Short mmCIF file of C-alpha atoms and ligand atoms in Angstrom, two decimals:
data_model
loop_
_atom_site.label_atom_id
_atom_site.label_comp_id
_atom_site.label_asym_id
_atom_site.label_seq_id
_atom_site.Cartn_x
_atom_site.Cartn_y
_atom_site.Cartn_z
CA UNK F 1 -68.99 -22.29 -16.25
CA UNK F 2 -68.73 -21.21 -19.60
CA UNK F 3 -70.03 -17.28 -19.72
CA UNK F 4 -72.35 -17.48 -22.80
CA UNK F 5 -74.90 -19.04 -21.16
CA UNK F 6 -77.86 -16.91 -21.84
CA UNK F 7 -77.89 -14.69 -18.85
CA UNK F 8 -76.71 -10.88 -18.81
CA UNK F 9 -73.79 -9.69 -19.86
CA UNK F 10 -71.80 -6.82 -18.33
CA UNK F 11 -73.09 -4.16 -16.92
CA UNK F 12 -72.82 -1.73 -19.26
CA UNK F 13 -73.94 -3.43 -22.01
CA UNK F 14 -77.26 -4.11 -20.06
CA UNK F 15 -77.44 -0.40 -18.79
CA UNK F 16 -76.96 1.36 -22.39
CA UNK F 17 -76.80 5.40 -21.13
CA UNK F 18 -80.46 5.78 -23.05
CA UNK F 19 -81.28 9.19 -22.14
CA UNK F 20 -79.49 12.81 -23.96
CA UNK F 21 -77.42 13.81 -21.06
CA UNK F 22 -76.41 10.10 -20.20
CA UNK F 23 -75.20 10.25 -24.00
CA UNK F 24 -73.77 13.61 -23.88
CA UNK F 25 -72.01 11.54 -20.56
CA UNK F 26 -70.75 8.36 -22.43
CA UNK F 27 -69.29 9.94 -25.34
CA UNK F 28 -67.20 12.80 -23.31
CA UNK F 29 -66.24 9.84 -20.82
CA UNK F 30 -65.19 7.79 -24.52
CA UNK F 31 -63.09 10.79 -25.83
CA UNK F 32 -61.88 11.55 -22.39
CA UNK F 33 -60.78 8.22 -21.44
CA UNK F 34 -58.82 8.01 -24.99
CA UNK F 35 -57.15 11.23 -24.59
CA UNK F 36 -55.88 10.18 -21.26
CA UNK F 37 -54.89 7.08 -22.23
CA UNK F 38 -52.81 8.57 -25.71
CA UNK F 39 -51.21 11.36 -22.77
CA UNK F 40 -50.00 8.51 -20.72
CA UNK F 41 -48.65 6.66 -23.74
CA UNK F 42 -46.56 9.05 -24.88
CA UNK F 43 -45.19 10.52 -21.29
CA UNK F 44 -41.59 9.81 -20.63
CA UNK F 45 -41.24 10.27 -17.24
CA UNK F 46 -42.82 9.18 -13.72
CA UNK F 47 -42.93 12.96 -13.17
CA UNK F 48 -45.20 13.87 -15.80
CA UNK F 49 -46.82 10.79 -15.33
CA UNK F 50 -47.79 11.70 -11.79
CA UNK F 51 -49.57 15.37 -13.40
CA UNK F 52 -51.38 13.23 -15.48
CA UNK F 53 -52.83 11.00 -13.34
CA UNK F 54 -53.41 14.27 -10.80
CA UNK F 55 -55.12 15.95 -13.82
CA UNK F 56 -57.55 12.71 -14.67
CA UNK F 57 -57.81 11.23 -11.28
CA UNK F 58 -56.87 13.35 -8.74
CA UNK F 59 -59.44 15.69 -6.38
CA UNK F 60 -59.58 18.26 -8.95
CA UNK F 61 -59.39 16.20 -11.86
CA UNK F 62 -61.33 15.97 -15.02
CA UNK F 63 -63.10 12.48 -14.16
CA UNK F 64 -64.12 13.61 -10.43
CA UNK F 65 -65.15 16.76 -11.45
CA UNK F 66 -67.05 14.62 -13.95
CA UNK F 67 -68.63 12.82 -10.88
CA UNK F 68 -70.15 15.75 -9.51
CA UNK F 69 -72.53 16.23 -12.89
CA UNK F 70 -74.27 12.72 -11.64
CA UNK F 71 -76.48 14.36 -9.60
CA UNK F 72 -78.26 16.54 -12.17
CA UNK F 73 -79.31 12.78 -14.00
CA UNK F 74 -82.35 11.02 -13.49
CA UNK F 75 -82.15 7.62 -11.12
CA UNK F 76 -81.26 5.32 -14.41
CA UNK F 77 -79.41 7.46 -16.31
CA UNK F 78 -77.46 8.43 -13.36
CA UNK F 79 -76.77 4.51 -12.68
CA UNK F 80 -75.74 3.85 -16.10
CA UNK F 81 -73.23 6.86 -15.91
CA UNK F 82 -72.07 5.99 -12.34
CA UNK F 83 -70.88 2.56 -13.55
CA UNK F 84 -69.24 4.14 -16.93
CA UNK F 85 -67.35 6.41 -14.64
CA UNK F 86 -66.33 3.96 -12.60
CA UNK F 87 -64.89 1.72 -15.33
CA UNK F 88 -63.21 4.51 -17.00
CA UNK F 89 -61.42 5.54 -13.32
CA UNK F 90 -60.21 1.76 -13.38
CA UNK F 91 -59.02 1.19 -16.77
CA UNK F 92 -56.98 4.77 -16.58
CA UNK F 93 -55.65 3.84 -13.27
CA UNK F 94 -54.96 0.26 -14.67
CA UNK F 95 -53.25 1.92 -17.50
CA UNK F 96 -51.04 4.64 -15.18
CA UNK F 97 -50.14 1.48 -13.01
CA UNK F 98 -48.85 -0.19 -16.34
CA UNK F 99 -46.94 2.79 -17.65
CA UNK F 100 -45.76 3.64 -13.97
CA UNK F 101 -44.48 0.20 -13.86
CA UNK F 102 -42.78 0.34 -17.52
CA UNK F 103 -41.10 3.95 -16.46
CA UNK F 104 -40.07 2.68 -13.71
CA UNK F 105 -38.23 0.01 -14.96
CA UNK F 106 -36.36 2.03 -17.36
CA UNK F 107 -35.49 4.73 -14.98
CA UNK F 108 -33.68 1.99 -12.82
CA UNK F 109 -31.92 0.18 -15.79
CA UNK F 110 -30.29 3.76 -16.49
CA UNK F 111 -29.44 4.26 -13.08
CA UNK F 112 -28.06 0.71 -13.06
CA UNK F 113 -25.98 1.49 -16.27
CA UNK F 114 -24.91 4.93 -14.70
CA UNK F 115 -23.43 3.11 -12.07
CA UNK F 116 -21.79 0.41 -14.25
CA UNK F 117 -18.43 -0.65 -13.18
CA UNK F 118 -16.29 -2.40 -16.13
CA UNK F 119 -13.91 -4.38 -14.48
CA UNK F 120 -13.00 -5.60 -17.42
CA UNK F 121 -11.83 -1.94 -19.01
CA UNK F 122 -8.00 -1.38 -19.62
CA UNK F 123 -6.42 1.15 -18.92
CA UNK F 124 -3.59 2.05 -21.29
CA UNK F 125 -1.56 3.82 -18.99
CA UNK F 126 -0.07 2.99 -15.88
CA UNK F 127 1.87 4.28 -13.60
CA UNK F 128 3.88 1.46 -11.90
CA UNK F 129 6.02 2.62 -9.16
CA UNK F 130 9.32 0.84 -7.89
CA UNK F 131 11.38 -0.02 -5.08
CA UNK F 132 13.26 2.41 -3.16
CA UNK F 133 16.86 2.94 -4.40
CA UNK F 134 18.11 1.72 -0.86
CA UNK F 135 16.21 -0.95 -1.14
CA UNK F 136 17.21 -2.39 -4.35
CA UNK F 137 20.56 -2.45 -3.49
CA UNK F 138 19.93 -3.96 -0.42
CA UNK F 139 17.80 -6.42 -2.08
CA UNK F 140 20.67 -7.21 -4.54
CA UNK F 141 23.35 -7.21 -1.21
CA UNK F 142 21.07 -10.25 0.30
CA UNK F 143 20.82 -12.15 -2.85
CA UNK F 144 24.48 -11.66 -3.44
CA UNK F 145 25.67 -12.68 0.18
CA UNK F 146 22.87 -15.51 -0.25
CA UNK F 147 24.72 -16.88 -3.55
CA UNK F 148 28.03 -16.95 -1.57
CA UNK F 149 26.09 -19.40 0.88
CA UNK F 150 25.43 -16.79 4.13
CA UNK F 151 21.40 -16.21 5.47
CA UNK F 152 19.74 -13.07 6.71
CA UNK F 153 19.88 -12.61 9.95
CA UNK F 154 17.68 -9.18 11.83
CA UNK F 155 18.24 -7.28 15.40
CA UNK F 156 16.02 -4.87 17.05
CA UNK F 157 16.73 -0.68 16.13
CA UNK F 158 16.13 -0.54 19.70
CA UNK F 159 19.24 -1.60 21.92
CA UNK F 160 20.78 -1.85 25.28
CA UNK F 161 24.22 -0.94 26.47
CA UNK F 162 24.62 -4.70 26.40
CA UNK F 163 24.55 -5.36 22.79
CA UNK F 164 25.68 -2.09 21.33
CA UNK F 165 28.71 -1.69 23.30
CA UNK F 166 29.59 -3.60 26.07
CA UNK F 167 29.25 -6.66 24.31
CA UNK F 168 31.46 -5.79 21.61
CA UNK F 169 34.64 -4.78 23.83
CA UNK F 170 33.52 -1.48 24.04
CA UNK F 171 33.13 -0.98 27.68
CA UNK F 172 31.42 2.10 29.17
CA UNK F 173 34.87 4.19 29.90
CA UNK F 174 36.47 3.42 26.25
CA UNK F 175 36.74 6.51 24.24
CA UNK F 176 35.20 4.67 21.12
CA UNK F 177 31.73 4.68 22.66
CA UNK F 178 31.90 8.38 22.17
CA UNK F 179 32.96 7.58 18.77
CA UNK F 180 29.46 6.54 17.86
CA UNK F 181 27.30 9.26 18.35
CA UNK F 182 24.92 7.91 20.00
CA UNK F 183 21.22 8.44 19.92
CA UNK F 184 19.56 7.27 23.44
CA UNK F 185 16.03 6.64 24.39
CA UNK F 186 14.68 8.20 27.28
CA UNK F 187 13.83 4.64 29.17
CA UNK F 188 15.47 2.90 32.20
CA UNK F 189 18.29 3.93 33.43
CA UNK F 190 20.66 6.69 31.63
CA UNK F 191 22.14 5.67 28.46
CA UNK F 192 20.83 2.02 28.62
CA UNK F 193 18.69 1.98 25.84
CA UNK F 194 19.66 3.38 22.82
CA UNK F 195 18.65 3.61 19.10
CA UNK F 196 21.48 1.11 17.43
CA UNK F 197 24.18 3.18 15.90
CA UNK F 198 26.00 0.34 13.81
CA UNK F 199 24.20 -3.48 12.70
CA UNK F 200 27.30 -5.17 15.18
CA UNK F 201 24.78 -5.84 17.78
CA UNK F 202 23.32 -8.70 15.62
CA UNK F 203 26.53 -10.52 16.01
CA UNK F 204 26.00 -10.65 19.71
CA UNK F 205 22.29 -11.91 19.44
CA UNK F 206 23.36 -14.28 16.60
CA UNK F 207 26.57 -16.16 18.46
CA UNK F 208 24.38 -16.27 21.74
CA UNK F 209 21.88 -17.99 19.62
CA UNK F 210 23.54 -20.36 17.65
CA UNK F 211 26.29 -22.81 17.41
CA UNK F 212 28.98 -22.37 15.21
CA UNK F 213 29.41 -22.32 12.12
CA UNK F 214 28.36 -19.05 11.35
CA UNK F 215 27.69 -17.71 8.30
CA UNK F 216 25.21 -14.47 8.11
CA UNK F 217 24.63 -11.30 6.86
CA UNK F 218 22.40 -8.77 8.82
CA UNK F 219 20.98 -5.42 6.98
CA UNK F 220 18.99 -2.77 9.10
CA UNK F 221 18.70 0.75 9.83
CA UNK F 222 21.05 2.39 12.23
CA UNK F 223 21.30 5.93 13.71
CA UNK F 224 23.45 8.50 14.72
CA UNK F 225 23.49 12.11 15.88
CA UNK F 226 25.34 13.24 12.90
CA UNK F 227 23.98 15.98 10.80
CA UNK F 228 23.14 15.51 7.78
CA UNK F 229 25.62 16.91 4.44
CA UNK F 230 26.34 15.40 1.14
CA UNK F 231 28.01 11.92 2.77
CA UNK F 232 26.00 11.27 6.39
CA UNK F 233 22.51 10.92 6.97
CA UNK F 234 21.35 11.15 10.93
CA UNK F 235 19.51 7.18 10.27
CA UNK F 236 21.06 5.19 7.37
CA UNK F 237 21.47 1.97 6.73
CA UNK F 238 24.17 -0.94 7.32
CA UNK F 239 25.04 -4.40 6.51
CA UNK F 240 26.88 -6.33 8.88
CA UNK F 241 28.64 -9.59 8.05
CA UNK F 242 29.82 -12.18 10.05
CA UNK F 243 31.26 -15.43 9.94
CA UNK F 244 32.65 -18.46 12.61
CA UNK F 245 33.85 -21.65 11.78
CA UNK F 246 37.53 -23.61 12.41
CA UNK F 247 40.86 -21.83 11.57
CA UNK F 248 39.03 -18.89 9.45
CA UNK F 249 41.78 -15.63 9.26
CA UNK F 250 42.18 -12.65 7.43
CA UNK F 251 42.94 -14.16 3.87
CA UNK F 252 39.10 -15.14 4.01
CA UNK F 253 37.97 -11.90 5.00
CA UNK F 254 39.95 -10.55 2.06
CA UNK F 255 38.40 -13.19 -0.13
CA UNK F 256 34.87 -12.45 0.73
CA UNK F 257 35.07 -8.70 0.25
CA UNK F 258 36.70 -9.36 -2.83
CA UNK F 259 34.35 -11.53 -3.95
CA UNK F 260 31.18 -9.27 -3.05
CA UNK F 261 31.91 -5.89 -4.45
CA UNK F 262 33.33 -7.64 -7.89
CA UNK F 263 29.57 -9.48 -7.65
CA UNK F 264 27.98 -6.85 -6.93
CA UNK F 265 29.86 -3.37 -8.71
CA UNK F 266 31.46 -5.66 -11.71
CA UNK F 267 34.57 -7.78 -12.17
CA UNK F 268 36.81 -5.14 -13.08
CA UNK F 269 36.23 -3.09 -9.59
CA UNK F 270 39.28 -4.11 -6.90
CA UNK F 271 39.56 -3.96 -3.44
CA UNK F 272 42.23 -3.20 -0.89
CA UNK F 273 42.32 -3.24 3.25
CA UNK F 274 43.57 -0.49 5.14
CA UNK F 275 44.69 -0.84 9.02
CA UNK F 276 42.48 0.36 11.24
CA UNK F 277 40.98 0.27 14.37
CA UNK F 278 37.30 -1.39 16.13
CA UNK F 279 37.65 -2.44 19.71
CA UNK F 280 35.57 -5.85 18.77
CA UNK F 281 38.22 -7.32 15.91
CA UNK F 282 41.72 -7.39 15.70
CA UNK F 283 43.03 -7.06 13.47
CA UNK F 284 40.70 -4.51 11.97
CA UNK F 285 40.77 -2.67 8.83
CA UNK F 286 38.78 -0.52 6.60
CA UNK F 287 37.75 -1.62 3.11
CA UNK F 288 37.95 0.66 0.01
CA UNK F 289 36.94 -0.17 -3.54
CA UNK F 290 38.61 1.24 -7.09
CA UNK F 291 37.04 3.71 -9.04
CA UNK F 292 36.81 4.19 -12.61
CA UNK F 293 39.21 7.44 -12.10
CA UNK F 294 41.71 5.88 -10.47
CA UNK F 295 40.97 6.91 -6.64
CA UNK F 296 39.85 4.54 -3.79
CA UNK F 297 36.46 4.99 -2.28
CA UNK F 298 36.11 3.88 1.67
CA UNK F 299 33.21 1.21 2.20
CA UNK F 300 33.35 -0.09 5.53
CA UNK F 301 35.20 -1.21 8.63
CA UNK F 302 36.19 -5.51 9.29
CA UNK F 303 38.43 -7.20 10.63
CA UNK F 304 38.53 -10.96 12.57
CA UNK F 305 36.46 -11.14 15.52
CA UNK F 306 38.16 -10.35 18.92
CA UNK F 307 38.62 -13.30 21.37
CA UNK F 308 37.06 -11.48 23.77
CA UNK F 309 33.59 -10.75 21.55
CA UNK F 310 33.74 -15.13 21.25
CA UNK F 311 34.22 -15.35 24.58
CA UNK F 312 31.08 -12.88 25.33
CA UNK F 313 28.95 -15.03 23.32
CA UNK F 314 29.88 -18.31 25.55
CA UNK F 315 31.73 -19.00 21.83
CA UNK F 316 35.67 -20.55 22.86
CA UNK F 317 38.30 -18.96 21.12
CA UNK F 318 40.80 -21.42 21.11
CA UNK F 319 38.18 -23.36 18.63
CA UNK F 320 36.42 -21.34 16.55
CA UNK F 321 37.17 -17.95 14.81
CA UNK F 322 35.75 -15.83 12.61
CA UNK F 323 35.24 -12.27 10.62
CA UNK F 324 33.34 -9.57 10.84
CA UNK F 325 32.72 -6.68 8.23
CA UNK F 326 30.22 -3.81 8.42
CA UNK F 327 29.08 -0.92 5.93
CA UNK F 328 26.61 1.45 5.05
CA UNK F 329 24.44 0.77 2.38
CA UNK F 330 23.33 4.29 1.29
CA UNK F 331 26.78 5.06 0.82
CA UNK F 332 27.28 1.99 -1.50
CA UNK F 333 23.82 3.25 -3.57
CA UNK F 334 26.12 7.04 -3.59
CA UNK F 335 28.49 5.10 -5.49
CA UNK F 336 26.54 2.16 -7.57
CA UNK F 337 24.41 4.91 -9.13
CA UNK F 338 26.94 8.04 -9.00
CA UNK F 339 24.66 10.47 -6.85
CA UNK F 340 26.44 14.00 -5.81
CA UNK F 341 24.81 13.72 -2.75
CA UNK F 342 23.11 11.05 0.10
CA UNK F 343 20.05 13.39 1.14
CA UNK F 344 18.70 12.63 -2.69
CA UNK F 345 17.95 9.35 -1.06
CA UNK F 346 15.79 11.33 1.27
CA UNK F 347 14.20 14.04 -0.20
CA UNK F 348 11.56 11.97 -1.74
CA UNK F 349 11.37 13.91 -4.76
CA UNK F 350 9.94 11.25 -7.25
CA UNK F 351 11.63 13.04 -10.15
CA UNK F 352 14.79 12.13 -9.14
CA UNK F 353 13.70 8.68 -8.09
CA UNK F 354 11.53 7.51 -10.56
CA UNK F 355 14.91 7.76 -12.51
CA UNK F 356 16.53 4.45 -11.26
C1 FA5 S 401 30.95 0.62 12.15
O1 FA5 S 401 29.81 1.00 12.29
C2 FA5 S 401 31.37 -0.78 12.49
N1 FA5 S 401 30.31 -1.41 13.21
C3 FA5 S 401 31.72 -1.55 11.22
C4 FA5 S 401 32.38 -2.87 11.48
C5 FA5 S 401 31.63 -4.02 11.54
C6 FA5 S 401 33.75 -2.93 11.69
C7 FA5 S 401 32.23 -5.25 11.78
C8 FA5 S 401 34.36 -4.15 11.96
C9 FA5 S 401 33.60 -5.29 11.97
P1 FA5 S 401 31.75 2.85 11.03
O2 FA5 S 401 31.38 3.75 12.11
O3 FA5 S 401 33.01 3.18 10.27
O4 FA5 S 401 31.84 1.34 11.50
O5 FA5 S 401 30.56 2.75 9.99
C10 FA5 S 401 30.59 1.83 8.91
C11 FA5 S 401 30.04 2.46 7.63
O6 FA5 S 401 28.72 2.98 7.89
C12 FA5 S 401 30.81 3.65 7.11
O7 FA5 S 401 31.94 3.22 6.35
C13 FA5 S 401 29.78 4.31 6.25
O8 FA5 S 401 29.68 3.63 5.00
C14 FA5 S 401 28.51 4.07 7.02
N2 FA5 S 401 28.12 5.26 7.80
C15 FA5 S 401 28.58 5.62 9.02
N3 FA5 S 401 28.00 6.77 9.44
C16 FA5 S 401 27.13 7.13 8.44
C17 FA5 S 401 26.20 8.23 8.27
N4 FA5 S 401 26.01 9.15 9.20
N5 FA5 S 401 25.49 8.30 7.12
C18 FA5 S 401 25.64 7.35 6.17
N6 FA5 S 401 26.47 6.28 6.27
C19 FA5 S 401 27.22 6.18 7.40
#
């Protein structure tokens, strides 16, 4: 229904405040209600917003104590001012609620951009690390060994008797065991089970589980009970190669070595065998590379498998033969990158590192 239709309008256009103090009423309420409403306008925070509304419309405030003059008014006058009261308490609160409501908004948007995370933001400098010296080179060893047509093989650190020695042709009264330095691990019975002190082991577990032809390489950590000076490290690294196939011999260990360090130091580098001794290949031989001065530098121990290592491995001699080679990788990063001394691997200083 339309609201023009002839009846009364609002209330307080039908109750003007007619008497002098009902005036005196209506126009403070008028000014009062403006002033509020220009305070809360202009406040910028839900702080001061709340001691406005405490100081309009709270117990003490100006429109309650306002309240409390109704009683001195006469019945109409009183019941004109009552309802102008009343309205002004709801449009100020109406008009806190929407300035509350405004504030409040705001204060969360800032909070929101406070928090902002650009995930877009670049940062112009950063501070990449890099692999481990030891580990580049034995990275490069694998991909090297890879190219010449060998795969990766991987042993436990954590070895019997059986494997480390015994295995090998190093029985437990052959003075080579001592040789080792062996770290052992307080389990089973006494020195059973030891931390591996060379890669050889992964022969073993390689020919007992696979049919020849062989052809793998096997890096890992190793330890000893040396002490540590400016060539031994008490747990370094090795690489251990080893292949089997029909009527391999020395020329082809030759060959390979040959053919690694010039792949891996440079073409000009050579390489020359020296007799030696391992109990698990005869002949055996140490391996040393040239150096730019003239000298030779030793690398590691090789030499073709012993008939009695095949045999171990359920492998028959009288068919299949092989080599073997073995030698420390943080000796070969010593020389690749010319340190003065194998504990810089180990001292984790990144200054030096971050170098290479
Ligand atoms: C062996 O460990 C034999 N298993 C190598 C081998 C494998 C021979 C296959 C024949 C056939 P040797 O004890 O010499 O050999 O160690 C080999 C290399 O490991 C050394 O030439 C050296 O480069 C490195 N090495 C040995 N002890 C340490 C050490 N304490 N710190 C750093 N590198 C070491």
């Amino acid at each position: 229904m339309p609201e023009s239709s002839g009846n009364a309008g609002p209330r307080r256009q039908t109750h003007p405040i007619g008497d002098t103090i009902g005036q005196t009423v209506g126009v403070e309420l008028e000014s009062l209600v403006e002033r509020a409403q220009a305070q809360i306008r202009e406040v910028e925070s839900l702080e001061e917003l709340a001691d406005i509304e405490r100081s309009f419309l709270g117990k003490k405030g100006e429109l309650t104590q306002q309240k409390k003059t109704l009683g001195s008014l006469d019945a109409d006058a009183r019941g004109a001012a009552g309802h102008a009261l009343n309205d002004a308490v709801s449009t100020l609160t109406a008009v806190v609620g929407a300035r509350r409501a405004v504030l409040a908004a705001a204060s969360e948007a800032q909070q929101l951009e406070a928090e902002r995370l650009d995930l877009t933001e670049v940062l112009s400098e950063v501070e990449r690390g890099h692999l481990h010296l030891v580990t580049q080179a034995r990275d490069r060893l694998e991909d090297v060994f890879v190219g010449m047509g060998f795969t990766v093989a991987e042993g436990p650190e954590v070895e019997s008797a059986w494997y480390n020695f015994e295995a090998l042709n190093i029985p437990e009264w052959h003075p080579a065991r001592g040789s080792f330095d062996t770290i052992f691990v307080d389990l089973g019975e006494p020195e059973e089970v030891m931390l591996r002190s060379h890669t050889s082991p992964v022969q073993i577990r390689t020919m007992e589980n696979n049919e020849p032809p062989i052809y793998i390489v096997a890096p890992g950590r190793t330890f000893r009970t040396d002490t540590a000076d400016a060539t031994h490290l008490p747990a370094f690294n090795q690489i251990e190669g080893l292949v089997i196939d029909r009527g391999i011999g020395l020329g082809d260990l030759a060959g390979t070595i040959d053919s690694f360090v010039k792949a891996f130091f440079g073409h000009e580098v050579k390489t020359r065998l020296r007799p030696s001794y391992f109990p698990f290949t005869e002949p055996s031989a140490e391996f040393d590379i040239s150096t730019p001065s003239g000298d030779w530098l030793e690398l590691g121990g090789c030499g073709v498998v012993h008939p009695a290592v095949l045999r171990n491995c359920g492998i028959d001699p009288e068919i299949w033969q092989g080599f073997a080679f073995g030698f420390g990788i943080d000796r070969l990063a010593v020389m690749r990158y010319q340190l003065d001394d194998i504990r810089e691997l180990v001292n984790n200083d990144v200054r030096f590192l971050s170098q290479f």
